[in-house]
């Protein structure tokens, strides 16, 4: 048996080591840098990587085309997804859900593997009256960012009453209905957490740009419009790359067309 003074010496040394480890652990935790936040590099029709070398744009068939911005070379194509943001070697996109036009999924794709899917979320649902696709008297928009390994997507939906609209199925229905919310997605597992806003909020992020310069390449949105049904217009869109110094057109690439439908008043 150890003499009592040796016992107390052992206890004090052990206690001191424990307190020191706890202090160091707290200090390291307090000094750890905050999670890196990434915002999308928006270009006409899609997004680019932070270095401005590659672009990911929505094509006329509703898929995503990966382009080398210096030359316009088509690198690969993925069907039925809309690009949202580039995070490292991953492209996060909004994907259609088969036979469910009021839902979508979030998918994470490997840029180095021609857009191979890494993970995806479950189908995301919204209030019954929400229309994700552009249609008469409805609008739907999103904006997103990545914090650490989490995608944060904010959404906003609006609907206006009009003649023939199902929105006014009851006389007490308001003239305008709006909703918004936020979705968080783990980019590794695909797990999502959704939270609607108690009161609808506006999205304050930048709109799709029409003219962006990345390095020596100027990217411009070109359009031509034709009359559609009623008061709508069908707009053909394409991405035009111009040498920022000489003004020479380098290449062009067709983008998803757009139907402009005026809201009801």
XYZ file of C-alpha atoms in Angstrom:
265
model
C 0.000 0.000 0.000
C 1.235 3.452 -0.890
C 1.847 5.963 1.886
C -0.923 8.576 2.108
C 1.237 11.417 0.812
C 1.924 9.457 -2.380
C -1.766 8.787 -2.800
C -2.610 12.481 -2.555
C 0.218 13.355 -4.939
C -1.198 10.892 -7.485
C -4.720 12.335 -7.098
C -3.530 15.905 -7.523
C -1.484 15.063 -10.624
C -4.436 13.237 -12.171
C -6.822 16.085 -11.314
C -4.421 18.651 -12.729
C -4.057 16.693 -15.972
C -7.847 16.440 -16.300
C -8.368 20.162 -15.742
C -5.574 21.033 -18.162
C -7.053 18.776 -20.830
C -10.491 20.308 -20.288
C -9.032 23.824 -20.550
C -7.124 22.999 -23.720
C -10.200 21.368 -25.241
C -12.330 24.437 -24.522
C -9.630 26.734 -25.878
C -9.274 24.754 -29.107
C -13.052 24.723 -29.528
C -13.262 28.472 -28.911
C -10.436 29.168 -31.353
C -11.764 26.891 -34.126
C -12.634 28.900 -37.255
C -16.296 29.312 -38.250
C -17.659 27.122 -41.039
C -16.843 28.452 -44.499
C -19.782 30.021 -46.326
C -20.086 29.781 -50.121
C -22.464 31.772 -52.302
C -23.255 30.788 -55.896
C -21.306 32.448 -58.721
C -24.277 33.362 -60.888
C -24.011 33.569 -64.678
C -26.780 33.878 -67.281
C -28.661 30.590 -67.248
C -26.795 28.963 -64.380
C -23.714 29.070 -62.155
C -19.923 28.917 -62.455
C -17.169 27.551 -60.256
C -15.425 30.129 -57.997
C -12.417 30.292 -60.355
C -14.639 31.123 -63.334
C -13.269 28.286 -65.485
C -16.379 26.133 -65.829
C -20.065 26.962 -66.173
C -23.147 24.862 -65.524
C -26.255 26.047 -67.362
C -29.805 24.807 -67.948
C -30.182 23.546 -71.515
C -33.302 23.693 -73.755
C -34.364 20.198 -72.653
C -34.362 21.088 -68.954
C -31.070 19.402 -68.088
C -27.685 20.821 -67.144
C -24.764 21.336 -69.525
C -21.208 21.638 -68.179
C -19.138 24.075 -70.276
C -15.519 25.115 -70.427
C -16.012 28.884 -70.361
C -12.831 29.760 -72.267
C -13.915 27.819 -75.351
C -17.594 26.898 -74.915
C -16.701 23.189 -75.097
C -19.516 20.941 -73.872
C -17.987 18.638 -71.248
C -21.012 16.633 -70.107
C -24.786 16.767 -69.742
C -27.171 15.581 -67.005
C -30.906 15.301 -67.690
C -33.706 16.977 -65.741
C -31.677 18.972 -63.238
C -31.229 22.706 -62.724
C -27.852 23.894 -61.338
C -27.881 25.787 -58.041
C -24.357 26.112 -56.619
C -20.813 24.741 -56.886
C -19.184 23.649 -53.622
C -15.662 22.310 -54.042
C -15.836 19.416 -56.486
C -19.599 19.107 -56.103
C -22.469 20.605 -58.077
C -25.751 20.904 -56.191
C -28.852 20.982 -58.377
C -32.630 20.906 -58.283
C -34.005 17.714 -59.853
C -37.463 16.858 -61.123
C -39.552 14.129 -59.470
C -41.219 11.800 -61.968
C -44.968 12.407 -62.315
C -44.854 14.926 -59.450
C -44.708 18.450 -60.965
C -45.265 20.064 -57.551
C -42.199 18.436 -55.977
C -38.457 18.436 -56.524
C -35.353 16.829 -55.047
C -31.937 18.246 -54.282
C -29.073 16.254 -55.795
C -25.309 16.425 -55.273
C -23.180 15.532 -58.304
C -19.469 14.824 -58.743
C -18.045 17.376 -61.176
C -14.915 15.309 -61.812
C -17.049 12.277 -62.759
C -19.198 13.940 -65.430
C -21.996 14.771 -63.006
C -22.283 11.323 -61.410
C -24.766 11.459 -58.538
C -23.269 11.346 -55.061
C -26.431 11.710 -53.000
C -29.922 13.156 -53.129
C -32.673 14.291 -50.827
C -36.130 12.827 -50.519
C -38.802 14.573 -52.640
C -39.599 17.945 -51.086
C -43.221 18.978 -50.730
C -44.862 22.392 -50.547
C -48.378 23.748 -49.932
C -50.921 22.271 -52.351
C -51.509 25.550 -54.205
C -47.792 26.100 -54.940
C -46.641 25.677 -58.539
C -42.907 25.036 -58.969
C -43.121 25.419 -62.736
C -44.023 28.818 -64.138
C -47.727 29.017 -64.908
C -50.543 31.540 -65.014
C -50.907 33.502 -61.754
C -48.096 31.635 -59.974
C -44.422 32.208 -59.235
C -41.760 30.202 -57.415
C -38.166 31.198 -56.696
C -35.213 29.998 -54.640
C -31.803 31.153 -53.462
C -29.118 29.138 -51.705
C -25.720 29.055 -50.040
C -23.452 26.397 -48.530
C -22.179 26.690 -44.946
C -19.612 24.043 -44.093
C -21.179 20.835 -45.391
C -24.776 22.087 -45.307
C -26.823 23.498 -48.165
C -29.275 26.180 -47.039
C -32.022 26.819 -49.591
C -34.647 29.515 -49.122
C -37.826 29.460 -51.228
C -40.749 31.760 -51.910
C -44.061 31.012 -53.664
C -46.834 33.407 -54.716
C -50.216 32.990 -56.348
C -52.675 35.584 -57.577
C -56.395 35.157 -58.121
C -57.655 35.399 -61.690
C -60.624 34.424 -63.794
C -60.668 30.649 -64.017
C -58.066 30.233 -61.292
C -58.592 27.468 -58.726
C -57.090 29.770 -56.118
C -60.452 31.428 -55.555
C -62.423 28.258 -54.841
C -63.990 30.063 -51.876
C -65.129 33.695 -51.698
C -63.088 34.345 -48.542
C -59.812 33.335 -50.213
C -57.492 36.380 -50.345
C -56.524 37.971 -53.638
C -52.912 36.948 -53.166
C -51.437 33.961 -51.368
C -47.769 33.666 -50.435
C -45.556 31.227 -48.554
C -41.850 30.846 -47.905
C -39.491 28.627 -45.976
C -36.012 27.198 -45.624
C -34.547 23.772 -46.370
C -31.233 22.524 -44.963
C -29.498 19.550 -46.573
C -26.449 17.576 -45.434
C -24.339 17.334 -48.596
C -22.896 13.959 -47.568
C -25.992 12.063 -46.452
C -28.732 13.941 -48.324
C -30.764 14.301 -45.125
C -32.957 17.400 -45.130
C -34.758 19.514 -42.558
C -37.541 21.811 -43.760
C -39.072 24.732 -41.920
C -41.829 27.004 -43.286
C -41.867 30.658 -42.248
C -44.720 31.750 -40.003
C -45.021 34.886 -42.116
C -43.869 34.894 -45.763
C -40.588 36.705 -46.347
C -39.106 38.093 -49.541
C -35.947 36.673 -51.076
C -33.254 39.333 -51.135
C -30.594 37.536 -53.138
C -29.430 38.760 -56.569
C -31.495 37.920 -59.629
C -30.065 35.994 -62.557
C -27.508 38.328 -64.177
C -27.629 39.322 -67.814
C -24.000 40.413 -68.171
C -21.085 38.972 -66.167
C -17.315 39.194 -66.703
C -15.168 36.342 -65.378
C -11.494 36.924 -66.087
C -11.156 37.789 -69.779
C -14.526 36.273 -70.715
C -17.700 38.354 -70.773
C -20.882 36.260 -70.560
C -24.074 37.847 -71.867
C -27.682 36.702 -72.031
C -29.129 36.988 -75.544
C -32.859 36.680 -76.196
C -35.461 36.783 -78.928
C -39.195 36.861 -78.178
C -42.243 35.512 -79.968
C -45.909 35.923 -79.124
C -47.363 33.021 -77.142
C -50.872 32.169 -76.036
C -52.954 35.062 -74.741
C -50.678 37.784 -73.384
C -47.696 35.490 -72.803
C -44.418 35.568 -74.735
C -42.110 32.694 -75.598
C -38.488 33.757 -75.234
C -35.592 31.904 -76.832
C -32.422 32.379 -74.765
C -28.758 31.689 -75.380
C -25.465 32.369 -73.643
C -22.994 34.469 -75.606
C -19.313 34.616 -74.636
C -17.333 37.682 -75.716
C -13.658 38.497 -75.331
C -13.646 41.238 -72.691
C -10.801 43.126 -74.402
C -11.521 42.837 -78.125
C -15.301 42.434 -78.040
C -15.043 39.408 -80.341
C -17.772 36.783 -79.989
C -16.059 33.584 -78.838
C -18.948 31.135 -78.729
C -22.686 30.752 -78.130
C -24.713 28.100 -76.319
C -28.492 27.601 -76.227
C -30.195 27.900 -72.842
C -33.590 26.808 -71.551
C -36.325 28.940 -73.118
C -38.666 30.943 -70.932
C -42.381 31.667 -71.128
C -43.167 35.085 -69.672
C -46.675 35.149 -68.218
C -47.927 38.436 -66.745
C -49.448 38.082 -63.256
C -53.143 38.649 -62.736
C -54.208 41.972 -61.258
